[in-house]
Structures are given as structure tokens and as C-alpha cells.
C-alpha positions as a Markdown table, in Angstrom:
| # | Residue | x | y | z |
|---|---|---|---|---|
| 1 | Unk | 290.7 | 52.7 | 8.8 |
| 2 | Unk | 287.5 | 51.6 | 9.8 |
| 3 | Unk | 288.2 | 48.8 | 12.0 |
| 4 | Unk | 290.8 | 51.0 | 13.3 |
| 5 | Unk | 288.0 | 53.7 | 14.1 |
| 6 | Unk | 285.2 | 50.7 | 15.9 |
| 7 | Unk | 288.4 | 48.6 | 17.5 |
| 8 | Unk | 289.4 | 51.9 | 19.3 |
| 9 | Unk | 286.0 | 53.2 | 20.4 |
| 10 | Unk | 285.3 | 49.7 | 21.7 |
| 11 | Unk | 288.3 | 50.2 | 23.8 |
| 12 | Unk | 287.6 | 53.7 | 25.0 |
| 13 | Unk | 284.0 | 52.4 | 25.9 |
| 14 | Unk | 285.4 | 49.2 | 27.9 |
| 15 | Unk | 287.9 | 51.5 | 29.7 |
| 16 | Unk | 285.4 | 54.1 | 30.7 |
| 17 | Unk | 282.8 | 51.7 | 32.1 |
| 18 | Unk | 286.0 | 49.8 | 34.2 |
| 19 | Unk | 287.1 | 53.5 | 35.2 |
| 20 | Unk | 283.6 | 54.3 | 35.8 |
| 21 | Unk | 283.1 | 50.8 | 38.0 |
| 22 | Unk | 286.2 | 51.1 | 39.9 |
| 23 | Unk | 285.2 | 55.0 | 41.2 |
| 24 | Unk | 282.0 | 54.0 | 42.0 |
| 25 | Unk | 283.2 | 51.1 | 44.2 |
| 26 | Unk | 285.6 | 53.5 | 46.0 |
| 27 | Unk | 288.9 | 51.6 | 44.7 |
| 28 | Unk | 289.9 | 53.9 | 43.0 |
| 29 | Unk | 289.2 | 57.7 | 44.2 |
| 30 | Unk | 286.7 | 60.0 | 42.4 |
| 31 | Unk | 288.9 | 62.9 | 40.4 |
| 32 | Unk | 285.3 | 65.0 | 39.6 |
| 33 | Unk | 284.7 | 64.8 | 43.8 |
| 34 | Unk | 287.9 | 64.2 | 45.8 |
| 35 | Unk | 286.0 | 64.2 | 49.5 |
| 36 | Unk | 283.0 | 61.9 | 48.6 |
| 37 | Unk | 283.6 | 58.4 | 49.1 |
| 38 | Unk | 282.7 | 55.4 | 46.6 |
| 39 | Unk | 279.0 | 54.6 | 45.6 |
| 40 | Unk | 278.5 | 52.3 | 48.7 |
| 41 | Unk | 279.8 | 54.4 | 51.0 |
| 42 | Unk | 276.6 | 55.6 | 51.8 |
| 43 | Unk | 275.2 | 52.3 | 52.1 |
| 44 | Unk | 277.8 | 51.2 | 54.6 |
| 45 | Unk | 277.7 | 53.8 | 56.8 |
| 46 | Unk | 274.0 | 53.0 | 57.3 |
| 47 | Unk | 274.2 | 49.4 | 58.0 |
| 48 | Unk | 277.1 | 50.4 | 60.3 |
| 49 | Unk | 274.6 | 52.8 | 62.1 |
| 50 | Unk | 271.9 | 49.8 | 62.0 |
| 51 | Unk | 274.5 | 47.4 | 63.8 |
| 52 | Unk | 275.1 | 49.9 | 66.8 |
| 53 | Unk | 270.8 | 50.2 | 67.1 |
| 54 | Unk | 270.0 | 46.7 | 66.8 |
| 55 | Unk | 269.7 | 44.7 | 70.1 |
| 56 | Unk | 269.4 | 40.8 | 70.1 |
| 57 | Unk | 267.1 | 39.2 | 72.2 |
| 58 | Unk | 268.6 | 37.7 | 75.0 |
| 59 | Unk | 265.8 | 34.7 | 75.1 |
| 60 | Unk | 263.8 | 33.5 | 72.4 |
| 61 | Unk | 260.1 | 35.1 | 73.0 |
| 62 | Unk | 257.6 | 32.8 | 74.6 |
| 63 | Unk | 254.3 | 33.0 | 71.9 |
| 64 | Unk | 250.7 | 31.8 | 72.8 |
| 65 | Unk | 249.0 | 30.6 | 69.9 |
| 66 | Unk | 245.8 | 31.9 | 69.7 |
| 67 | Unk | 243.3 | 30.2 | 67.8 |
| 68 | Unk | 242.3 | 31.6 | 63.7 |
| 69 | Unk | 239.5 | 34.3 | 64.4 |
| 70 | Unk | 236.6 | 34.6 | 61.6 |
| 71 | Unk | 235.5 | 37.8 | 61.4 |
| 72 | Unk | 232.2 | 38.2 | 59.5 |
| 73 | Unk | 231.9 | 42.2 | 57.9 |
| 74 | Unk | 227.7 | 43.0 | 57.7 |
| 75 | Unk | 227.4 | 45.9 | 56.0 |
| 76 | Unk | 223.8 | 47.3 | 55.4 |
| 77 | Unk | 222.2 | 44.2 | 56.5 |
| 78 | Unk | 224.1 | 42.0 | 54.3 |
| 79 | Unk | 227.5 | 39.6 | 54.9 |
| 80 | Unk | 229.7 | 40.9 | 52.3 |
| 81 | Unk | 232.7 | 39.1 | 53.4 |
| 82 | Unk | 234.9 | 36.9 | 56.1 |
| 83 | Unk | 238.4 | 38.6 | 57.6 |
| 84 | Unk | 240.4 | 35.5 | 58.8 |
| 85 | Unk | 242.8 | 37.0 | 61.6 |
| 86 | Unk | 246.1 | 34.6 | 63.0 |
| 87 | Unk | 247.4 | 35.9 | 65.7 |
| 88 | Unk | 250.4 | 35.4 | 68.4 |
| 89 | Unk | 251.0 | 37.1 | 71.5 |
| 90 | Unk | 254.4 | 37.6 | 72.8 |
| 91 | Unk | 254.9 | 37.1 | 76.4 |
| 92 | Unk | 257.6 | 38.3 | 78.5 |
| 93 | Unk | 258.0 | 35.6 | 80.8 |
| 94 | Unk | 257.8 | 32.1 | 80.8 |
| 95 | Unk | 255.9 | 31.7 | 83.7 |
| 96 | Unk | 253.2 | 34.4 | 82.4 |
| 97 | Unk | 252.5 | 31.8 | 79.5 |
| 98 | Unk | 250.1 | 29.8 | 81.1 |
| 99 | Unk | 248.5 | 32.5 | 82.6 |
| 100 | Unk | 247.5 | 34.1 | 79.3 |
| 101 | Unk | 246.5 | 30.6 | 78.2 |
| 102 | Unk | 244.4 | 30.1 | 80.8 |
| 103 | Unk | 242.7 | 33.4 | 79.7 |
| 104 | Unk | 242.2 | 32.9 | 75.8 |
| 105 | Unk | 238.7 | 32.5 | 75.7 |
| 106 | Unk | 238.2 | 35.8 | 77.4 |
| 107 | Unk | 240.5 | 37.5 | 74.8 |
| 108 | Unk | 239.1 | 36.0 | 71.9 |
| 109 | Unk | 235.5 | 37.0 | 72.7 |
| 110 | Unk | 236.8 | 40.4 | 73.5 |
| 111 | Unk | 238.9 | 40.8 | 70.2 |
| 112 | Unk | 235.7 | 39.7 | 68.4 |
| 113 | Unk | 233.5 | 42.6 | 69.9 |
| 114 | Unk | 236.2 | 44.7 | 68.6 |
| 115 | Unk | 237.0 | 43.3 | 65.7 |
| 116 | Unk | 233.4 | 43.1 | 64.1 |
| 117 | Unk | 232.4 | 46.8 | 64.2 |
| 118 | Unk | 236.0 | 48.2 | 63.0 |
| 119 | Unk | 236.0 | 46.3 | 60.3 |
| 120 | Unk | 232.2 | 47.1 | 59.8 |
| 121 | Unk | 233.3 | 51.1 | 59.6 |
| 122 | Unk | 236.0 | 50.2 | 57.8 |
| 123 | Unk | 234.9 | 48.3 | 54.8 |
| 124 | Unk | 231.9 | 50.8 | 54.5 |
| 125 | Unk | 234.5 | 53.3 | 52.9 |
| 126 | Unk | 237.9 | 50.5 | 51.7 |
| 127 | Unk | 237.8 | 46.8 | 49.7 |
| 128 | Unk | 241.4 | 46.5 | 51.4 |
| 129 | Unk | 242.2 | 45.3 | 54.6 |
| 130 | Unk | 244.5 | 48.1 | 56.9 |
| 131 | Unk | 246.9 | 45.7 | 58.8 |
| 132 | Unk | 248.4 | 48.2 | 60.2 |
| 133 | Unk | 245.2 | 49.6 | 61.8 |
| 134 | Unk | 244.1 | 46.0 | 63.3 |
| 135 | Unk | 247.5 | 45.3 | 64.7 |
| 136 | Unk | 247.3 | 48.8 | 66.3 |
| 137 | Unk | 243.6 | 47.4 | 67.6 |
| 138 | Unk | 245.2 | 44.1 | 68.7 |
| 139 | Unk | 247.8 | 45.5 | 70.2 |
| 140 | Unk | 245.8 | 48.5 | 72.3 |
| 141 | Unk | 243.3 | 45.2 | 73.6 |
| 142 | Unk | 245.9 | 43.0 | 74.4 |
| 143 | Unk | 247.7 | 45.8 | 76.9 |
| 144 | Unk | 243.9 | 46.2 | 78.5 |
| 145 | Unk | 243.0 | 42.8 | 78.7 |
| 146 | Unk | 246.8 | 41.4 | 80.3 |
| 147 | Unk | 248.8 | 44.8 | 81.0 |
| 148 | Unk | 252.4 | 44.1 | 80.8 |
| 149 | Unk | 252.7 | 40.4 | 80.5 |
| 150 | Unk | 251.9 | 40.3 | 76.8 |
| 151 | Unk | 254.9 | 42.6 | 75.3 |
| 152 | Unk | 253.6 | 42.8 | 71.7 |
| 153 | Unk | 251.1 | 40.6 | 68.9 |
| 154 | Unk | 252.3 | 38.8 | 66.4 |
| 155 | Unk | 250.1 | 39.1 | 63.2 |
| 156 | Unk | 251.1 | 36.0 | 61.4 |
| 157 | Unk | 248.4 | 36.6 | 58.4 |
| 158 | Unk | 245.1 | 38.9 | 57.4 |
| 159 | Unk | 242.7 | 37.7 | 54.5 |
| 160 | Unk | 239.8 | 38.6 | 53.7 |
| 161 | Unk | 237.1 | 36.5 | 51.7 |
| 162 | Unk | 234.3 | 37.8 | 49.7 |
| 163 | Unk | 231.1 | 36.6 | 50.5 |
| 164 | Unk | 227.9 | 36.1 | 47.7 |
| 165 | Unk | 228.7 | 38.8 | 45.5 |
């Protein structure tokens, strides 16, 4: 009687969870909530959404590499520590590429004038770097320095070093 009593509660547990598993993949329709669809519905019908928004490039993006920037934080007198900064910038055209080439030095002494005291005010308060915040920076300076031609930065890595502590 008792194997008869674990056999069938075995079964009525491996039935349930297969019952269970088949309504939740929508194969089999949902008795407790007949207009809901399966489990993943939901999940398809947002990747379906995402498909109709997404728009491939129509070229691959011409980047100008620009060279690591070491940015030294000094705060109260002292170097605390080093913010390492790779950057790309994404060009519209081909032809502009050698134009903002040409003009790297330029941008890279400008991005360190802005650089230095943001992360000065910002390490005052944080001990983490906000990426989002210097991209935003990058970004905004790369519009004033080139306009149009550069379409967006790349930030290809942030990491900060402690200095002496």
C-alpha cells in the first residue's frame, strides 16, 4: 500500500510539472486564464517590437583612434589617482576621417582641460568612476570641437588607478 501511495504521488507530481511546462510554453492553452497567452508570449512580442525599431547600418562606421588619455585627479594638493580614458570617435563620412585626424592633437589637449577638473569635483565626493557622465563630457566636446562630422564617441574602456595611498 505504501508503494502504491509514493508510486502514485510520483506520478501526479511528474504530470503536474509536464501540465504545468506545457501551459507555460503556450502548447497547450491556460484553463485558469483562457485569453493570456503562454509564458513567453510576453517575451516575443517584445523582441518582435525590438525588430520593427532596430535599423542596421547601412555602412560600417569609419572610427579614429584616438590615443589612451591619462588623466591625473589632484585632490587637495595631492595625486590620489590616474583615470586611463580610450576613446573612438565615429565619423560619418569617409572623407571627414582624415580631417578629424589631422585635428587630434587639438582634441586631445582640449579633452584633457576638461577632463582634469571633472574628475577633480567628482572624486572629491565618489571612489567610482561615472562613465556615463564622461561619455556625456566626451560627447558634448566632440560636437563643439568637429560639429557634425563626428556622429558619436566610442568609449572603449575607463579605469582608474590609485595613486600612493
Amino acid at each position: 500500500m505504501k508503494r502504491f501511495i509514493v508510486i502514485l504521488l510520483v506520478l501526479v507530481l511528474v504530470g503536474g510539472g509536464g501540465a504545468g511546462g506545457l501551459i507555460m510554453m503556450g502548447i497547450v492553452p491556460n484553463p485558469f486564464n483562457p485569453e493570456g497567452g503562454g509564458f513567453f508570449s510576453a517575451a516575443d512580442d517584445a523582441a518582435a517590437s525590438m525588430e520593427k525599431k532596430f535599423q542596421p547600418p547601412t555602412a560600417a562606421f569609419q572610427l579614429v583612434k584616438v590615443s589612451d588619455m591619462v588623466v591625473p585627479v589632484i585632490v587637495n594638493g595631492r595625486l590620489v589617482r590616474r583615470v586611463s580614458v580610450t576613446v573612438r570617435l565615429i565619423v560619418g563620412e569617409a572623407s571627414n576621417k582624415t580631417l578629424v585626424e589631422s585635428n587630434l592633437p587639438h582634441y586631445q589637449d582640449i579633452m584633457l582641460q576638461e577632463l582634469i577638473p571633472y574628475f577633480q569635483s567628482h572624486f572629491y565626493n565618489n571612489d567610482v568612476v561615472d562613465i556615463k557622465g564622461v561619455k556625456k563630457l566626451l560627447l558634448e566636446q566632440s560636437k563643439k570641437i568637429y560639429g557634425d562630422i563626428v556622429t558619436d564617441v566610442l568609449l572603449i574602456n575607463v579605469f582608474q588607478q590609485d595613486v600612493g595611498r
